Coordinates of C-alpha atoms and ligand atoms in Angstrom, one line a residue:
X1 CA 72.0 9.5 51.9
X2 CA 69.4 10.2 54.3
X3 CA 69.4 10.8 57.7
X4 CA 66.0 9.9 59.8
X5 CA 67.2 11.1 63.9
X6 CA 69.4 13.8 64.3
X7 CA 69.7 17.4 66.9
X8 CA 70.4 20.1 64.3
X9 CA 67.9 22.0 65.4
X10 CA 69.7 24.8 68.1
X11 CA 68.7 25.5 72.0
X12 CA 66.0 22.8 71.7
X13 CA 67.6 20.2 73.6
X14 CA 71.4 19.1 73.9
X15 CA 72.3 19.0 69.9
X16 CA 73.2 22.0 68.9
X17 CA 73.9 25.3 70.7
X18 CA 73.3 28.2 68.4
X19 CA 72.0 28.9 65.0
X20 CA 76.1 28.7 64.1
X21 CA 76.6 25.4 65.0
X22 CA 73.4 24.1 63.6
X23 CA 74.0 25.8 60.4
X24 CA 78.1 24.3 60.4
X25 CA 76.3 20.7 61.4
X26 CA 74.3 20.7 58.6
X27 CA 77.2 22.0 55.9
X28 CA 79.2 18.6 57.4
X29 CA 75.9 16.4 56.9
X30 CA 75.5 18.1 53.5
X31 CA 79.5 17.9 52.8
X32 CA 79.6 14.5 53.6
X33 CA 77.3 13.1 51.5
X34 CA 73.8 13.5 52.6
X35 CA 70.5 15.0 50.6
X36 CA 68.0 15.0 53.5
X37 CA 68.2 15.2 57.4
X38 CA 65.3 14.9 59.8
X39 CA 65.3 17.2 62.5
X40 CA 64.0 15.1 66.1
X41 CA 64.8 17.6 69.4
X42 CA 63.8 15.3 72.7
X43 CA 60.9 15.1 73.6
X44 CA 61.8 13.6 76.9
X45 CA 60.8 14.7 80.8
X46 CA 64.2 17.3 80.4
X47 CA 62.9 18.7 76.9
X48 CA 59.5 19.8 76.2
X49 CA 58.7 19.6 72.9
X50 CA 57.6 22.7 71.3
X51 CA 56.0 21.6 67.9
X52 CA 55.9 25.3 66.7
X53 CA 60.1 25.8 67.7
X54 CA 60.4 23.0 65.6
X55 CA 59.1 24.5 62.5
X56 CA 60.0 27.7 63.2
X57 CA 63.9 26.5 63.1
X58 CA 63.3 24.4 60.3
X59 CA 61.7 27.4 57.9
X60 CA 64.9 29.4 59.5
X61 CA 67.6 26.9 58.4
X62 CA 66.2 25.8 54.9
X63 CA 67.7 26.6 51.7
X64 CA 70.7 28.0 54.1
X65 CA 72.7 25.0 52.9
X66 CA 71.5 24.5 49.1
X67 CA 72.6 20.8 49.0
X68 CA 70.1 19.7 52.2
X69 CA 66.8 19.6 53.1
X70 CA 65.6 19.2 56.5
X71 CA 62.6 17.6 57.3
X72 CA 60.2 17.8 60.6
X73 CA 59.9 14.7 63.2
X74 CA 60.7 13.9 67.3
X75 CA 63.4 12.2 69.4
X76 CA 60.0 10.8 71.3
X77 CA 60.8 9.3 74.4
X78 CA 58.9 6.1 75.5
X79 CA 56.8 6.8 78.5
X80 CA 53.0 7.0 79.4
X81 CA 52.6 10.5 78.4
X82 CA 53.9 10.8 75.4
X83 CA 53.0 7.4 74.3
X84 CA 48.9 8.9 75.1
X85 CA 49.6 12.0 73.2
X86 CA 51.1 10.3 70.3
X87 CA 48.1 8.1 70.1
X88 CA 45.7 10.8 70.5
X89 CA 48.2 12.9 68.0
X90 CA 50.2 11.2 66.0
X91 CA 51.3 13.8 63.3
X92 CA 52.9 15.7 66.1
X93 CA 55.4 13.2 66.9
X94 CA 55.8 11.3 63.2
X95 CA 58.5 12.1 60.7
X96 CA 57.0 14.7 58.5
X97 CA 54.0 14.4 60.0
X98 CA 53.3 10.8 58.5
X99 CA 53.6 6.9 59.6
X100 CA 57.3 6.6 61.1
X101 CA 58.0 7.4 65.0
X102 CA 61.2 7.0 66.3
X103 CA 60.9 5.6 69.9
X104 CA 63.5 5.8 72.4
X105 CA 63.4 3.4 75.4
X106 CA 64.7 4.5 78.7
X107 CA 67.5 2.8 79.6
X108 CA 66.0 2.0 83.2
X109 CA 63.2 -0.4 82.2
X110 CA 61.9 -1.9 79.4
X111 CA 57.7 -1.4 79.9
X112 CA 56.4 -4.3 80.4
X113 CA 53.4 -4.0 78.2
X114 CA 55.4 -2.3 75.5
X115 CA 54.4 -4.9 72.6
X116 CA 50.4 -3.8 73.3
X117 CA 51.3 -0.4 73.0
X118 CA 53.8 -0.6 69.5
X119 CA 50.1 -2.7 68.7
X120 CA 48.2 0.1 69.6
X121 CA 50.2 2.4 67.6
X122 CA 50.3 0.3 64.6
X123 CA 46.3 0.1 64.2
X124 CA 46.4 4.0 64.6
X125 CA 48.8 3.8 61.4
X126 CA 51.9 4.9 63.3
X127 CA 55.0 2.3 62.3
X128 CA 57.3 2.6 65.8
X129 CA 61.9 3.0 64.9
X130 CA 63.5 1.5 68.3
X131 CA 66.1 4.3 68.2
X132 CA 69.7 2.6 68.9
X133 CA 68.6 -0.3 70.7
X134 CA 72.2 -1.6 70.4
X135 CA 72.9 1.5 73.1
X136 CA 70.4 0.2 75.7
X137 CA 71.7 -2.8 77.5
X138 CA 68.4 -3.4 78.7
X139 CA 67.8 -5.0 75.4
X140 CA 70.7 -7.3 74.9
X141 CA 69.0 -10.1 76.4
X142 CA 65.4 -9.5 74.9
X143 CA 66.7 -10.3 70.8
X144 CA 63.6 -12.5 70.9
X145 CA 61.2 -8.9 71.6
X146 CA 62.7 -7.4 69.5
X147 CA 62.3 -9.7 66.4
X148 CA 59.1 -9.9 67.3
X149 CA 57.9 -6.3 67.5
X150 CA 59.8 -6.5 64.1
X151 CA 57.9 -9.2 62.4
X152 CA 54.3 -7.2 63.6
X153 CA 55.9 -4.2 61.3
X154 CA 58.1 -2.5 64.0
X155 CA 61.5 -1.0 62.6
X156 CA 64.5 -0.9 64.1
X157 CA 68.0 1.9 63.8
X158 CA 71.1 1.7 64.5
X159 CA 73.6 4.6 65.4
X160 CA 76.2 4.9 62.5
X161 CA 78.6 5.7 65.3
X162 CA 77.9 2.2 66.7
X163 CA 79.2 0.2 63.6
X164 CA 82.8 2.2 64.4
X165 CA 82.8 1.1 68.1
X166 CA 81.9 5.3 69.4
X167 CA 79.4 3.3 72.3
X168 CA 82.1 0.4 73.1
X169 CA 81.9 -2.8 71.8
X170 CA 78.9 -4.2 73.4
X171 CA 77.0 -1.8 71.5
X172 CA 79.1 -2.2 68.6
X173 CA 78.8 -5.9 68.9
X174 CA 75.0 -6.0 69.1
X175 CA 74.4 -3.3 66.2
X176 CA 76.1 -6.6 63.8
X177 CA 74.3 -9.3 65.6
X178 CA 70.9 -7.5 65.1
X179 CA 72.1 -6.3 61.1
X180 CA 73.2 -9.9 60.6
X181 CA 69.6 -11.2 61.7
X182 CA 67.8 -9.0 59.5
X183 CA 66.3 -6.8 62.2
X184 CA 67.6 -3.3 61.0
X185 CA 66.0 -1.6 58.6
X186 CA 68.0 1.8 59.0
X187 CA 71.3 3.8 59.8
X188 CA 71.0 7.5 61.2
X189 CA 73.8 9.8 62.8
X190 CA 71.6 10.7 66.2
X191 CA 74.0 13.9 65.7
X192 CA 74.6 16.1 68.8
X193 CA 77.4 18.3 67.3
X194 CA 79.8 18.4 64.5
X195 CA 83.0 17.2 66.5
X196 CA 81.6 13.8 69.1
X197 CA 78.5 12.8 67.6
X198 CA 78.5 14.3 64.3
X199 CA 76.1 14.3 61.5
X200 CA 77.8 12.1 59.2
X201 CA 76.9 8.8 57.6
X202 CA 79.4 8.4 54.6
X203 CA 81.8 6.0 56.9
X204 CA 79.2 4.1 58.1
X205 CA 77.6 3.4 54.6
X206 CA 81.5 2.9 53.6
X207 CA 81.6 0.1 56.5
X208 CA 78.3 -1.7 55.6
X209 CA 79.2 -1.7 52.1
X210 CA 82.4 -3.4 52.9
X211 CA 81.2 -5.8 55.6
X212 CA 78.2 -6.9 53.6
X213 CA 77.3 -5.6 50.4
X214 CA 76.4 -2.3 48.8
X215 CA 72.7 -3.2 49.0
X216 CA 72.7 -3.1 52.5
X217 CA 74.6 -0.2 52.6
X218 CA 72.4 1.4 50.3
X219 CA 69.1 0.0 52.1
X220 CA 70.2 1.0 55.6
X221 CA 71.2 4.6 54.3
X222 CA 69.1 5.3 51.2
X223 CA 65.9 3.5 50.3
X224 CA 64.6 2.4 53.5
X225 CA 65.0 6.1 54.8
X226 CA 63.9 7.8 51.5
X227 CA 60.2 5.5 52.3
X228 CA 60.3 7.4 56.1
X229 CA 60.0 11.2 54.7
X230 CA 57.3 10.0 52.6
X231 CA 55.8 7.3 54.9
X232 CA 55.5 4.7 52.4
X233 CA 55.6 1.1 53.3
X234 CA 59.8 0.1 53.4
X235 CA 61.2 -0.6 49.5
X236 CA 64.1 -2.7 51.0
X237 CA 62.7 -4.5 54.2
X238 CA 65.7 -6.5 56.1
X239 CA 66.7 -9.6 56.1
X240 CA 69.4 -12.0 57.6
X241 CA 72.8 -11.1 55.8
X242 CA 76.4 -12.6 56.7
X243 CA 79.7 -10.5 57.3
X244 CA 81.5 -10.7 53.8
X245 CA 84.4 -13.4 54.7
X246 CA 87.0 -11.1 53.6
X247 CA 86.2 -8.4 56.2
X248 CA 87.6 -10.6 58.4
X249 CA 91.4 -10.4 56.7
X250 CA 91.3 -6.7 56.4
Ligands
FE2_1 FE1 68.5 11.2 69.5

């Protein structure tokens, strides 16, 4: 598997502490099934990002764990700032430096001219991720934005955690609704640590599988993320898909 948002990358931001606990985060990610992690500190109005910290942790923790490879991108927080300095440089912000950003809204408002600027980014070759938008209530009401920012070529991820009920049921709730209209396109672990938010998408691929089907298991977790490190267009793009009926007596 492959895991697009996590905080493995230590004293960046408020993942991981030390070089310990990013090296035992990334033996659980690596234990529990996945090949690749991306590596996206904050870069928020409490964290600064520091592009060359990045790297520099990155080179430090590679080939520690033989079974995982990290890869370089942002946690990039969406506000006038860093939206201007992503347009102006965009391989500073996007996963390995190619097309995909992850975007995190702020869960106080929603900007109101947000579609111009996922627009803006789009022509400048940058394809926007709404990080968890299942875990900003801001959003439950605006399903219509979000399908269409989705249909211009905006993608969508939801928090494994979610699928398990970690952010309540709300959030739980809405990561199926938005799954079930065909609006996700990926899975990550948004890993802090390796006890409360850890870096793990095995039972999450294990629930999609089950609840729908192993292709969307395997799109949300695999392909569609494999296409991010490489920033080719998505292999698997969603669709609408229904709960399998037998969930339901399990
Ligand atoms: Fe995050």
């Amino acid at each position: 598997m492959i895991d697009i948002h996590s905080h493995i990358l230590w004293n960046l931001d408020d993942g991981a502490r030390d070089f310990d606990e990013s090296i035992q985060m990334l033996r659980l990610a690596a234990d529990s099934g996945t090949s690749d992690i991306v590596a996206t500190p904050h870069a928020n109005l409490c964290y600064a990002f520091d592009t060359g910290a990045v790297n520099e942790r990155i080179q430090r923790l590679s080939g520690k764990i033989d079974s995982i490879r990290i890869h370089y991108g942002c946690d990039f927080h969406f506000y006038a700032d860093n939206i201007n300095d992503a347009l102006a440089n965009p391989s500073r912000y996007t996963i390995n430096g190619r097309r995909y950003l992850l975007v995190e809204f702020s869960d106080l408002l929603i900007l109101q001219n947000t579609g111009e600027v996922f627009d803006e980014m789009l022509a400048a070759q940058m394809v926007p991720v709404i990080t968890h938008p299942e875990r900003n209530p801001l959003l439950y009401l605006r399903t219509a934005d979000l399908a269409a920012w989705a249909a211009r070529g905006v993608c969508l991820q939801v928090t494994a955690q979610s699928l398990l009920g970690r952010f309540g049921s709300d959030a739980r709730d809405f990561a199926h609704e938005l799954i079930e209209r065909g609006l996700v396109a990926f899975l990550a672990s948004d890993a802090h640590d390796c006890t409360d938010r850890p870096p793990r998408l095995d039972l999450g691929y294990r629930y999609l599988a089950q609840r729908y089907a192993e292709r969307i298991a395997r799109a949300l977790c695999i392909e569609n993320p494999r296409a991010v490190l490489t920033g080719d267009p998505l292999p698997m793009p969603p669709a609408p898909v229904k709960s399998n009926r037998r969930w339901w007596f399990w």
